[in-house]
Coordinates of C-alpha atoms and ligand atoms in Angstrom, one line a residue:
Chain A
M205 CA 4.2 -48.2 -11.9
S206 CA 4.0 -51.3 -14.1
A207 CA 3.8 -50.8 -17.7
T208 CA 0.1 -52.0 -17.8
T209 CA -1.3 -49.4 -15.3
L210 CA 0.9 -46.5 -17.4
E211 CA -1.0 -48.0 -20.4
T212 CA -4.3 -47.2 -18.8
V213 CA -3.3 -43.7 -18.1
Y214 CA -2.6 -43.5 -21.7
E215 CA -5.8 -44.8 -22.8
R216 CA -8.0 -43.0 -20.1
L217 CA -6.3 -39.6 -21.1
A218 CA -6.8 -40.5 -24.8
E219 CA -10.6 -41.0 -24.1
A220 CA -10.6 -37.9 -22.1
I221 CA -9.4 -35.9 -24.6
D222 CA -11.8 -37.0 -27.0
A223 CA -14.9 -36.7 -24.7
T224 CA -13.6 -33.2 -23.9
G225 CA -13.5 -31.7 -27.4
S226 CA -10.6 -29.5 -28.6
E227 CA -12.2 -26.3 -27.5
K228 CA -11.7 -27.5 -23.6
E229 CA -8.8 -30.2 -24.1
T230 CA -6.2 -27.6 -22.9
L231 CA -8.2 -27.0 -19.6
L232 CA -8.4 -30.3 -19.1
L233 CA -4.6 -31.0 -19.3
A234 CA -3.6 -27.9 -17.3
K235 CA -5.9 -28.9 -14.6
L236 CA -4.6 -32.3 -14.7
A237 CA -1.0 -31.2 -14.6
L238 CA -1.6 -28.8 -11.4
L239 CA -3.5 -32.0 -9.8
L240 CA -0.3 -34.2 -10.5
A241 CA 1.9 -31.8 -9.3
E242 CA 0.1 -31.0 -6.1
A243 CA 0.2 -35.0 -5.6
L244 CA 3.9 -35.3 -6.6
G245 CA 4.6 -32.6 -3.8
D246 CA 7.9 -31.7 -5.5
P247 CA 7.5 -28.4 -7.6
D248 CA 11.4 -28.5 -8.7
R249 CA 10.8 -31.9 -10.3
V250 CA 7.5 -30.8 -12.2
V251 CA 9.5 -27.6 -13.5
G252 CA 11.9 -30.1 -14.9
L253 CA 9.1 -32.2 -16.4
I254 CA 7.5 -29.1 -18.1
E255 CA 10.9 -28.5 -19.8
D256 CA 11.1 -32.4 -20.8
A257 CA 7.7 -32.1 -22.3
A258 CA 8.4 -28.9 -24.1
R259 CA 11.1 -31.0 -26.4
D260 CA 10.6 -32.2 -29.8
L261 CA 7.1 -31.1 -30.4
D262 CA 7.4 -30.8 -34.0
Chain B
M12 CA -17.1 11.3 -12.6
R13 CA -20.7 11.8 -11.1
P14 CA -24.1 11.6 -12.2
E15 CA -25.7 14.0 -14.8
G16 CA -26.8 17.1 -13.1
R17 CA -24.5 16.8 -10.2
G18 CA -21.0 18.6 -9.9
E19 CA -17.7 17.2 -9.2
L20 CA -18.1 17.7 -5.5
D21 CA -21.7 17.1 -5.2
S22 CA -21.3 13.9 -2.9
L23 CA -24.1 11.9 -1.4
Y24 CA -22.4 11.7 2.0
F25 CA -19.4 14.1 2.1
T26 CA -19.6 17.9 2.5
Y27 CA -16.7 19.4 0.7
P28 CA -15.2 22.5 2.5
T29 CA -13.3 25.2 0.3
F30 CA -10.1 26.4 1.5
D31 CA -8.8 29.7 0.4
A32 CA -5.3 31.0 -0.9
P33 CA -3.4 32.7 1.6
E34 CA -4.8 36.4 1.9
R35 CA -1.6 37.5 4.1
R36 CA 1.4 37.9 1.7
D37 CA 4.2 39.3 3.8
H38 CA 5.7 36.1 4.7
L39 CA 5.2 34.1 1.7
T40 CA 8.5 34.3 0.1
D41 CA 10.4 33.5 3.4
R42 CA 12.9 30.7 2.9
A43 CA 11.5 27.1 4.0
A44 CA 13.5 24.6 5.4
V45 CA 11.2 22.2 3.1
V46 CA 8.7 22.5 0.8
I47 CA 6.1 19.8 0.4
V48 CA 4.3 20.0 -3.2
G49 CA 0.9 18.3 -3.1
G50 CA -1.4 18.0 -0.1
G51 CA -2.8 14.7 -0.8
P52 CA -2.3 11.8 2.0
V53 CA 1.1 11.4 1.3
G54 CA 2.2 15.1 1.5
L55 CA 0.0 15.7 4.4
T56 CA 1.6 12.9 6.0
A57 CA 5.3 14.1 5.5
A58 CA 4.3 17.3 6.6
L59 CA 3.1 15.6 10.2
T60 CA 6.1 13.7 10.2
L61 CA 8.2 16.3 10.0
A62 CA 6.1 18.4 12.3
R63 CA 6.3 15.6 15.0
C64 CA 10.1 15.7 15.0
G65 CA 10.0 19.6 15.3
V66 CA 11.0 20.7 11.9
P67 CA 8.5 23.3 10.2
S68 CA 7.4 22.9 6.7
V69 CA 5.4 24.8 3.8
L70 CA 2.6 22.6 2.3
L71 CA 1.5 23.6 -1.1
E72 CA -1.8 22.3 -2.6
A73 CA -3.2 23.3 -5.9
K74 CA -6.6 22.4 -5.4
S75 CA -9.3 24.0 -2.9
T76 CA -10.3 21.1 -1.3
Y77 CA -10.0 17.5 -1.0
N78 CA -10.0 14.7 -3.7
D79 CA -13.1 14.8 -5.5
G80 CA -13.6 10.9 -5.3
S81 CA -12.9 8.0 -2.8
R82 CA -10.3 6.4 -5.0
A83 CA -7.9 4.6 -2.3
I84 CA -10.2 2.9 0.3
C85 CA -8.2 0.4 2.1
I86 CA -5.8 1.3 4.7
A87 CA -3.0 -1.2 6.0
R88 CA -2.4 -2.0 9.5
Q89 CA 1.1 -0.6 9.5
S90 CA -0.3 2.9 8.0
Y91 CA -2.6 2.9 11.2
H92 CA 0.7 2.5 13.4
I93 CA 1.9 5.6 11.1
F94 CA -1.2 7.6 12.1
E95 CA -0.7 6.5 15.7
T96 CA 2.7 8.0 15.9
L97 CA 1.5 11.2 14.3
G98 CA -1.2 11.4 17.1
V99 CA -4.3 11.2 14.4
V100 CA -5.3 7.6 14.6
A101 CA -8.4 8.4 16.7
P102 CA -10.9 9.5 13.9
F103 CA -9.6 6.6 11.8
V104 CA -10.4 4.0 14.2
D105 CA -14.0 5.6 14.8
K106 CA -15.0 5.8 11.4
A107 CA -13.2 3.2 9.2
L108 CA -14.5 -0.2 8.8
G109 CA -11.9 -3.0 10.0
W110 CA -11.9 -6.5 8.2
T111 CA -9.8 -9.8 8.3
T112 CA -11.5 -11.8 5.5
G113 CA -11.7 -12.0 2.0
R114 CA -13.8 -14.4 -0.3
T115 CA -13.4 -15.3 -3.8
F116 CA -16.0 -16.8 -6.0
Y117 CA -15.9 -18.5 -9.4
R118 CA -19.0 -18.7 -11.4
G119 CA -21.2 -17.8 -8.5
R120 CA -19.7 -20.6 -6.3
Q121 CA -17.2 -19.8 -3.4
I122 CA -13.9 -21.1 -3.9
L123 CA -11.8 -19.3 -1.3
E124 CA -12.0 -17.7 2.1
F125 CA -8.8 -16.2 3.4
E126 CA -7.8 -14.5 6.6
M127 CA -5.2 -11.9 6.6
P128 CA -2.8 -12.3 9.7
D129 CA -4.5 -11.1 13.1
G130 CA -4.5 -12.1 16.5
P131 CA -4.8 -10.6 20.2
H132 CA -1.2 -9.6 20.0
E133 CA -2.1 -6.9 17.2
K134 CA -3.4 -3.5 18.2
Y135 CA -4.9 -3.2 15.0
R136 CA -6.7 -5.2 12.4
P137 CA -4.9 -5.9 9.0
M138 CA -6.9 -3.6 7.1
Y139 CA -9.5 -1.0 7.2
N140 CA -12.0 0.8 4.3
L141 CA -12.4 4.4 4.6
E142 CA -13.1 6.7 1.7
Q143 CA -10.0 8.8 0.6
Q144 CA -11.7 12.1 1.3
Y145 CA -11.9 11.3 5.0
I146 CA -8.7 10.2 4.9
E147 CA -7.4 13.4 3.8
Q148 CA -10.1 15.3 6.2
F149 CA -8.4 13.5 9.2
L150 CA -4.9 14.4 8.4
H151 CA -5.6 17.6 7.3
E152 CA -7.3 18.6 10.8
A153 CA -4.0 17.7 12.2
V154 CA -2.1 19.8 9.7
R155 CA -4.3 22.9 10.5
A156 CA -3.9 22.6 14.1
N157 CA -0.3 22.1 13.9
P158 CA 1.8 25.6 14.1
L159 CA 4.7 24.4 12.6
I160 CA 2.9 23.5 9.4
D161 CA 1.8 26.4 6.8
M162 CA -0.6 24.9 4.2
R163 CA -1.3 27.1 1.4
W164 CA -4.5 25.9 -0.7
Q165 CA -5.0 27.0 -4.1
S166 CA -0.9 27.2 -4.6
E167 CA 0.1 25.7 -7.4
V168 CA 4.0 25.2 -8.4
T169 CA 4.7 26.2 -12.1
G170 CA 8.5 26.0 -11.8
I171 CA 11.5 24.9 -9.9
G172 CA 15.4 25.5 -10.1
D173 CA 18.2 24.8 -8.3
E174 CA 20.2 27.2 -6.4
D175 CA 23.3 26.9 -4.4
G176 CA 22.5 24.6 -1.3
G177 CA 18.7 25.1 -2.2
V178 CA 15.9 25.0 -4.4
T179 CA 13.6 27.7 -5.6
L180 CA 10.1 27.2 -6.4
Q181 CA 7.4 29.4 -8.6
V182 CA 4.1 29.4 -7.0
R183 CA 1.1 30.7 -8.6
D184 CA -2.2 31.3 -6.3
A185 CA -5.3 33.1 -7.0
N186 CA -3.8 36.2 -5.6
G187 CA -0.6 36.3 -7.5
T188 CA 2.7 34.7 -8.3
Y189 CA 5.9 34.4 -5.9
A190 CA 9.3 32.7 -5.7
L191 CA 9.6 30.4 -2.7
P192 CA 13.4 29.5 -1.8
A193 CA 13.8 26.0 0.1
D194 CA 16.4 23.8 1.7
W195 CA 14.8 20.7 0.5
V196 CA 11.7 19.7 -1.5
L197 CA 9.1 16.8 -1.0
A198 CA 7.4 16.1 -4.3
A199 CA 3.9 14.7 -3.4
D200 CA 2.2 15.9 -6.4
G201 CA 0.8 12.6 -7.4
A202 CA 0.9 10.3 -10.4
R203 CA 1.0 13.2 -13.0
S204 CA 3.5 15.1 -10.7
A205 CA 4.4 18.4 -12.3
I206 CA 7.9 18.3 -10.6
R207 CA 8.9 15.1 -12.1
G208 CA 8.0 16.5 -15.5
M209 CA 9.9 19.9 -14.8
R210 CA 12.9 17.9 -13.8
G211 CA 13.0 16.0 -16.9
L212 CA 12.6 12.8 -15.3
R213 CA 10.7 9.7 -16.3
F214 CA 8.8 6.4 -15.0
S215 CA 10.2 3.0 -16.2
G216 CA 7.9 -0.1 -15.8
Q217 CA 5.0 -1.6 -17.7
N218 CA 1.5 -1.0 -18.4
Y219 CA -0.9 -3.9 -18.0
E220 CA -3.9 -4.7 -20.3
G221 CA -6.7 -4.6 -17.4
R222 CA -8.7 -1.7 -17.1
Y223 CA -11.0 -1.4 -14.4
V224 CA -14.0 0.9 -13.7
I225 CA -14.2 1.9 -9.9
A226 CA -18.0 2.9 -8.9
D227 CA -19.3 3.6 -5.4
V228 CA -23.2 3.4 -4.9
R229 CA -25.0 4.2 -1.8
M230 CA -27.3 1.3 -0.6
H231 CA -28.4 -0.6 2.4
H232 CA -26.7 -3.8 1.7
D233 CA -26.8 -6.6 4.4
Y234 CA -23.1 -7.9 4.0
P235 CA -20.1 -7.9 6.4
T236 CA -16.8 -5.9 5.6
I237 CA -15.5 -8.8 3.5
R238 CA -13.7 -8.3 0.6
R239 CA -15.4 -10.3 -2.3
A240 CA -13.8 -11.2 -5.8
L241 CA -16.2 -12.5 -8.1
F242 CA -14.5 -14.5 -11.2
D243 CA -16.3 -15.3 -14.4
P244 CA -19.6 -14.0 -12.9
A245 CA -22.5 -14.3 -14.8
C246 CA -23.2 -10.2 -15.0
R247 CA -19.7 -10.1 -16.7
P248 CA -18.6 -13.3 -18.3
G249 CA -14.8 -13.9 -18.5
G250 CA -14.5 -10.8 -16.2
T251 CA -13.4 -9.9 -12.8
V252 CA -15.6 -8.0 -10.1
L253 CA -14.6 -6.6 -6.5
I254 CA -16.7 -5.5 -4.0
H255 CA -15.8 -3.6 -0.7
R256 CA -17.9 -2.0 2.1
Q257 CA -17.1 1.6 3.2
P258 CA -18.7 3.7 5.7
D259 CA -21.9 5.9 5.2
D260 CA -23.5 2.7 3.6
I261 CA -21.1 3.2 0.3
W262 CA -20.0 0.1 -1.5
R263 CA -17.3 0.2 -3.8
I264 CA -17.6 -2.0 -7.1
D265 CA -14.7 -2.6 -9.4
Y266 CA -15.4 -4.2 -12.4
Q267 CA -12.8 -5.3 -15.6
L268 CA -13.6 -3.7 -19.0
R269 CA -13.7 -6.3 -21.8
D270 CA -11.1 -6.4 -24.6
G271 CA -11.6 -3.9 -27.0
E272 CA -14.2 -2.0 -24.8
S273 CA -13.4 1.7 -24.9
A274 CA -12.9 3.4 -21.3
E275 CA -15.0 6.5 -23.0
A276 CA -18.0 4.1 -23.9
A277 CA -17.7 2.2 -20.5
T278 CA -17.6 5.3 -18.3
R279 CA -20.8 6.7 -19.8
E280 CA -23.5 7.1 -16.9
D281 CA -25.8 4.6 -18.6
A282 CA -23.2 1.9 -19.1
V283 CA -21.9 2.3 -15.6
R284 CA -25.4 1.9 -14.4
A285 CA -26.3 -1.1 -16.5
S286 CA -23.0 -2.7 -15.1
V287 CA -23.5 -1.7 -11.5
A288 CA -27.2 -3.4 -12.1
G289 CA -25.7 -6.6 -13.3
V290 CA -23.2 -6.8 -10.4
L291 CA -25.9 -6.1 -7.7
S292 CA -28.1 -8.6 -8.9
E293 CA -25.6 -11.1 -8.6
I294 CA -25.0 -10.5 -5.3
G295 CA -28.5 -10.7 -4.7
H296 CA -29.0 -7.0 -3.9
E297 CA -32.8 -6.2 -4.6
G298 CA -33.3 -2.8 -2.9
Q299 CA -32.9 0.8 -4.0
W300 CA -29.4 1.9 -5.0
E301 CA -27.6 5.3 -6.0
L302 CA -24.6 6.0 -8.1
E303 CA -22.2 8.2 -6.0
W304 CA -19.2 8.4 -8.1
W305 CA -17.0 6.6 -10.5
S306 CA -13.8 6.6 -12.7
V307 CA -11.5 4.4 -14.6
Y308 CA -8.2 2.8 -13.4
S309 CA -5.7 0.9 -15.2
A310 CA -3.0 -1.6 -13.6
N311 CA 0.4 -0.2 -14.2
T312 CA 3.9 -0.9 -12.4
L313 CA 6.0 2.1 -12.9
A314 CA 8.4 3.9 -10.8
L315 CA 11.3 6.4 -11.1
D316 CA 14.7 4.8 -11.0
D317 CA 15.9 7.2 -8.2
Y318 CA 13.5 8.7 -5.9
R319 CA 15.9 11.6 -5.3
D320 CA 17.2 14.4 -7.7
G321 CA 19.5 16.6 -5.7
R322 CA 17.6 18.1 -3.2
I323 CA 14.0 16.9 -3.9
F324 CA 12.7 13.6 -3.0
F325 CA 9.9 12.1 -4.7
I326 CA 7.2 10.4 -2.4
G327 CA 4.1 8.7 -3.2
D328 CA 2.4 8.4 -6.6
S329 CA 4.9 10.9 -8.1
A330 CA 7.4 8.2 -7.4
H331 CA 5.7 4.8 -8.3
I332 CA 2.5 4.0 -9.6
V333 CA 1.0 0.2 -8.6
P334 CA -1.9 -1.9 -9.5
I335 CA -5.0 -1.5 -7.1
F336 CA -5.1 -5.2 -6.4
G337 CA -3.3 -5.6 -3.2
V338 CA -4.1 -1.9 -2.1
R339 CA -0.5 -0.9 -2.0
G340 CA -0.8 2.7 -3.9
L341 CA -1.7 4.7 -0.8
N342 CA 0.1 2.5 1.8
N343 CA 3.3 2.6 0.4
G344 CA 3.1 6.1 -0.2
L345 CA 2.4 6.9 3.6
A346 CA 5.4 4.8 4.1
D347 CA 7.3 6.9 1.9
A348 CA 6.5 9.7 3.8
Q349 CA 7.1 8.5 7.3
N350 CA 10.5 7.3 5.8
I351 CA 11.8 10.5 4.3
G352 CA 10.5 12.6 7.2
W353 CA 12.1 11.1 10.0
K354 CA 15.5 11.1 8.3
L355 CA 15.2 14.7 6.8
A356 CA 14.3 15.9 10.1
R357 CA 17.2 14.6 11.8
V358 CA 19.5 15.8 8.9
I359 CA 17.8 19.6 9.2
K360 CA 18.2 19.4 13.2
R361 CA 21.8 18.2 12.7
T362 CA 21.6 15.4 14.7
A363 CA 22.4 13.4 11.7
A364 CA 24.6 13.6 8.7
E365 CA 23.3 14.4 5.1
T366 CA 24.4 10.7 4.2
L367 CA 21.6 9.4 6.0
L368 CA 19.3 10.3 3.3
D369 CA 21.0 8.2 0.8
S370 CA 19.1 5.1 2.5
Y371 CA 15.8 6.6 1.6
S372 CA 15.8 5.9 -2.0
P373 CA 17.2 2.3 -2.0
E374 CA 14.7 1.4 0.9
R375 CA 11.6 2.7 -0.6
R376 CA 12.3 1.8 -4.1
G377 CA 12.9 -1.8 -2.9
A378 CA 9.6 -1.8 -1.3
T379 CA 8.0 -0.4 -4.5
L380 CA 9.9 -3.6 -6.6
D381 CA 8.6 -5.9 -4.0
V382 CA 4.9 -4.5 -4.5
F383 CA 5.6 -4.8 -8.3
A384 CA 6.6 -8.5 -7.9
N385 CA 3.4 -9.4 -5.8
A386 CA 1.0 -6.9 -7.6
S387 CA 2.1 -8.2 -11.0
K388 CA 1.1 -11.8 -9.7
S389 CA -2.3 -10.7 -8.3
T390 CA -2.8 -8.5 -11.7
R391 CA -1.8 -11.8 -13.9
F392 CA -4.5 -13.6 -12.0
M393 CA -7.0 -10.8 -12.1
T394 CA -6.5 -10.1 -16.1
P395 CA -4.3 -12.7 -17.5
P396 CA -2.3 -10.9 -20.2
T397 CA -1.9 -14.0 -22.7
R398 CA -3.5 -17.5 -23.6
G399 CA -0.8 -19.1 -21.4
W400 CA -1.9 -17.0 -18.4
Q401 CA -5.5 -17.5 -19.1
V402 CA -5.3 -21.2 -19.6
M403 CA -3.7 -21.7 -16.1
R404 CA -5.8 -19.1 -14.2
D405 CA -9.2 -20.8 -15.8
A406 CA -7.5 -24.2 -14.7
A407 CA -6.9 -23.2 -11.2
L408 CA -10.2 -21.5 -11.0
S409 CA -12.2 -24.7 -12.1
L410 CA -10.0 -26.8 -10.0
A411 CA -10.6 -24.8 -7.0
L412 CA -14.4 -25.5 -7.1
N413 CA -13.5 -29.2 -5.6
H414 CA -9.9 -28.7 -4.6
P415 CA -9.1 -26.1 -1.8
F416 CA -5.3 -26.1 -2.7
A417 CA -5.9 -24.2 -6.0
G418 CA -8.1 -21.6 -4.4
A419 CA -4.9 -20.3 -2.8
F420 CA -3.6 -19.3 -6.4
A421 CA -6.7 -16.7 -6.2
N422 CA -5.4 -15.1 -2.9
P423 CA -4.8 -11.5 -3.6
R424 CA -1.3 -11.1 -1.6
Q425 CA -2.3 -8.0 0.2
M426 CA 0.0 -5.5 1.6
T427 CA 2.8 -6.5 4.1
P428 CA 5.4 -4.1 5.3
Y429 CA 8.8 -4.4 3.1
T430 CA 12.1 -5.7 4.9
Y431 CA 14.6 -3.3 4.3
A432 CA 17.4 -6.5 4.7
D433 CA 19.7 -4.8 2.3
S434 CA 19.5 -1.3 3.4
P435 CA 22.9 0.7 4.3
I436 CA 21.4 1.2 7.6
T437 CA 20.3 -2.0 8.6
L438 CA 22.8 -4.6 10.3
A439 CA 22.7 -7.8 9.4
D440 CA 22.5 -10.4 11.9
R441 CA 25.7 -11.9 13.5
D442 CA 24.1 -14.2 16.2
G443 CA 21.6 -16.7 15.5
F444 CA 17.6 -15.9 16.4
A445 CA 15.3 -18.7 15.9
C446 CA 12.5 -16.1 15.4
G447 CA 11.5 -12.6 16.1
P448 CA 11.4 -9.6 13.6
T449 CA 14.6 -9.7 11.6
P450 CA 16.8 -6.7 10.7
G451 CA 15.3 -4.6 8.4
A452 CA 11.4 -5.9 9.5
V453 CA 8.9 -4.3 11.0
I454 CA 8.8 -5.2 14.8
T455 CA 6.1 -8.0 15.7
N456 CA 3.6 -6.3 18.1
A457 CA 2.7 -8.1 21.5
R458 CA 0.4 -7.6 24.6
L459 CA 2.1 -5.8 27.4
D460 CA 0.5 -5.4 30.7
D461 CA -3.0 -3.3 29.7
G462 CA -1.5 -2.2 26.2
F463 CA 0.9 -3.1 23.4
L464 CA 4.4 -3.1 22.6
S465 CA 3.9 -0.6 20.2
D466 CA 2.4 2.0 22.6
R467 CA 5.8 1.9 24.5
L468 CA 7.7 2.9 21.5
G469 CA 9.7 6.4 21.6
P470 CA 9.2 9.1 18.9
G471 CA 12.8 8.4 17.9
F472 CA 14.9 5.3 17.9
T473 CA 13.6 2.9 20.6
V474 CA 16.1 0.2 22.3
L475 CA 14.1 -3.0 23.4
A476 CA 16.3 -4.4 26.2
F477 CA 15.5 -7.9 27.6
G478 CA 16.6 -7.6 31.2
A479 CA 19.2 -5.1 32.6
L480 CA 21.2 -3.1 30.0
D481 CA 24.7 -2.7 31.0
E482 CA 26.4 0.7 30.0
E483 CA 22.6 2.1 29.3
E484 CA 24.0 5.6 29.7
R485 CA 26.2 5.3 26.7
I486 CA 23.1 5.5 24.4
A487 CA 21.9 9.1 25.6
T488 CA 25.5 10.3 24.5
V489 CA 25.1 9.5 21.0
D490 CA 21.2 10.0 20.6
P491 CA 19.5 11.8 23.6
D492 CA 16.1 11.4 22.1
A493 CA 16.4 7.3 21.9
T494 CA 13.9 5.8 24.4
I495 CA 14.8 2.6 26.5
V496 CA 12.0 0.0 27.1
T497 CA 13.1 -2.8 29.4
L498 CA 11.3 -6.1 28.8
D499 CA 10.9 -9.1 30.9
P500 CA 13.4 -11.9 29.6
Q501 CA 11.0 -14.6 30.4
G502 CA 7.8 -13.7 29.4
E503 CA 5.8 -14.4 26.1
T504 CA 7.4 -11.3 24.3
A505 CA 10.6 -12.7 25.1
R506 CA 9.6 -15.9 23.4
A507 CA 8.4 -14.0 20.3
Y508 CA 11.7 -12.3 19.9
D509 CA 14.1 -15.1 20.6
A510 CA 15.3 -13.4 23.6
E511 CA 17.0 -14.0 26.6
A512 CA 18.5 -11.6 29.6
G513 CA 20.7 -9.5 27.7
T514 CA 19.0 -9.4 24.3
V515 CA 18.5 -6.2 22.4
Y516 CA 16.7 -4.8 19.7
L517 CA 17.4 -1.5 18.1
V518 CA 14.2 0.0 16.5
R519 CA 13.9 2.8 14.1
P520 CA 11.6 5.7 14.5
D521 CA 9.4 3.9 11.7
E522 CA 9.2 0.5 13.8
H523 CA 11.6 -1.4 11.4
V524 CA 14.4 -3.2 13.3
A525 CA 17.8 -1.5 12.7
A526 CA 20.0 -4.3 14.6
R527 CA 19.7 -6.9 16.9
W528 CA 22.0 -9.0 19.3
K529 CA 21.5 -11.9 21.5
R530 CA 23.7 -10.1 24.1
A531 CA 24.7 -6.8 24.1
T532 CA 25.7 -3.7 26.1
G533 CA 24.5 0.0 25.7
G534 CA 28.1 0.4 24.2
D535 CA 27.3 -1.8 21.4
V536 CA 24.0 0.0 20.8
A537 CA 25.6 3.2 20.8
A538 CA 28.2 2.4 18.3
V539 CA 25.6 1.1 15.5
L540 CA 23.4 4.1 16.3
A541 CA 26.2 6.6 16.0
A542 CA 27.1 4.8 12.8
I543 CA 23.3 5.1 11.2
L544 CA 23.5 8.5 12.2
S545 CA 26.7 9.8 11.1
G546 CA 25.7 8.3 7.7
Q547 CA 28.5 5.6 7.7
G548 CA 25.9 2.7 7.4
A549 CA 25.2 0.5 10.2
G550 CA 27.8 -1.9 9.2
Q551 CA 30.6 0.3 9.7
Ligands
FAD790 C1 -9.1 7.0 -10.3 C2 -8.2 6.7 -9.3 C3 -8.9 5.6 -8.6 C4 -7.9 5.0 -7.5 N1 -8.2 3.7 -6.8 C5 -7.5 3.3 -5.9 C6 -7.9 2.3 -5.2 O1 -9.0 1.5 -5.4 N2 -7.1 1.7 -4.1 C7 -5.8 2.2 -3.9 O2 -5.1 1.6 -3.1 N3 -5.3 3.3 -4.6 C8 -6.0 3.9 -5.5 N4 -5.8 5.1 -6.4 C9 -4.5 5.2 -6.1 C10 -4.5 6.5 -5.0 O3 -5.6 7.2 -4.8 C11 -3.1 7.1 -4.7 O4 -2.1 6.0 -4.6 C12 -2.9 8.0 -3.4 O5 -3.8 9.1 -3.7 C13 -1.5 8.6 -3.7 O6 -1.4 9.8 -2.7 P1 -0.5 11.1 -3.0 O7 -0.6 12.0 -2.0 O8 1.0 10.4 -3.5 O9 -0.9 11.9 -4.6 P2 -2.6 12.5 -4.7 O10 -3.7 11.7 -3.7 O11 -2.8 12.4 -6.2 O12 -2.3 13.8 -4.4 C14 -1.4 14.8 -5.0 C15 -1.7 16.1 -4.6 O13 -0.9 17.0 -5.3 C16 -1.5 18.4 -5.8 N5 -0.7 18.8 -6.8 C17 -0.5 18.2 -8.0 N6 0.3 19.0 -8.8 C18 0.6 20.1 -7.7 C19 1.4 21.3 -8.3 N7 1.9 21.5 -9.5 N8 1.3 22.0 -7.1 C20 0.5 22.1 -6.3 N9 0.0 20.9 -5.9 C21 -0.1 20.0 -7.0 C22 -2.9 17.5 -6.2 O14 -3.8 18.5 -6.6 C23 -3.3 16.4 -5.3 O15 -4.0 17.0 -4.5 C24 -6.5 5.6 -7.5 C25 -6.0 6.8 -8.1 C26 -7.0 7.1 -9.0 C27 -6.6 8.3 -10.0

């Protein structure tokens, strides 16, 4: 994926989070995570990425 | 509980008989080979299993009749096979409602329809619905007709003590108290087991948050026998509802209590009526309905660390409590009864060594832990314990509206028989098999001529021999009760078992595979059978 398309994802996500509102944003992101995991078809990799995402949150 | 003005046994559809305590007192204190404490479905099944092997028992039941409400209603296929071996399956087949399909709804829209494994090679459907009173009644009628079983109603065990080579029970009934000596005891006295308490044993495990009201109503309602699960329905926002059809126009409605809702308030008649009315309007039932019975149930996974204490074996709810989702409470207990039954009978008849009994607890506790793993998953989905589980559950349900893959998370993982792969009396594969029931698993049924493979199994061990079996006569020298079934090494069954000429499966009395060989002689089979019965373990 080229940098511009990843940037598009970044922008769409920002817009979607704003459009959803803080009450439902967690649900939105959880659904997205399941959809991406299904599309990727590699559960081991996803489990590793969850650990990555959990790093440096503060 | 029942509506105001009706007694505990005033059912709309079931007439409760009353059974008296024994009147003749002279034989009551005779030493028994086996005493079974508790005449619920599990105790009744244990008595029938022993009797089928020719072993007499005394069965003590504190109450004067069957269960006051319908409690467990789902009977799994393997339990039908147990009933069949006990010669009692006919009334179940006549009365119960078989089913294969479940439907899951989220906010009123269907997100999943699942089919449980079934096919023309199966004699019985994956699941049957039948009220627990009938289950007990059908089993009890067989018990009553069996001269080897001395069932004593209104007979409560109030004490238990060890003695040399046995156990003495204190029994109290309407006509007095007495001491009953026994060689062995099967404690089938339910979730609140008095025997467990008297022996100072405790459950370990987890209590879950989710509490359910289970209510039975009578109504004419036009819907097939399909399990319905409603997530976040309009009638109970955020909650879960289950609906099952039972015989006699009785419908089971389970609904989750809200956080903070007290069980006491929720089980008041007016509260139950209002909740049931909400569910019925959600599923479009416009007609009349009558409230039959209700109760409250919580989702626990609790078990004893060891199902044996000296000469006492715990079977059924006295040994383990499991959540209702996946319907394993009763079915798991019936398998306990069958498992200890065939082993204990052989020890008593001295056709097996006492060490055979050592396999009971690991096999059946293993089954319970497996149930826990599955049931914990279902329970977390039905009643998410924390915010994390709630977020992911809601994400899956919401996705499932448009993406079928996410609906699979809502599959209740219904009961399948456990595989005793690590049991001391299971012989691990030495030969490579591409398919077929693995060592420790329940056999795969198959169509044979006009019937099924399961019809050909003997009352004891069965040797399934594909093609001619050399040295066949060696088997009878080890176990004269073994049955040898010769099968076509070419046919469909052979393909399902990955068998060729000379392939042999050794099947236990409970239909689990003990060992299998790509090519074996009667001598090979006899050696493993001898090792199992002598208590050395199949691998010795
Ligand atoms: C309210 C409720 C709802 C349930 N709903 C479901 C459900 O929807 N689905 C499901 O799969 N399972 C359900 N279960 C569980 C299911 O009913 C049990 O798994 C099943 O009954 C276990 O059978 P059992 O024979 O081990 O014990 P029980 O059926 O409890 O039988 C034990 C027997 O022992 C007798 N007894 C007790 N103490 C003594 C004593 N000291 N002396 C002599 N006799 C004694 C009792 O009177 C009783 O008859 C429910 C249980 C309860 C309590």
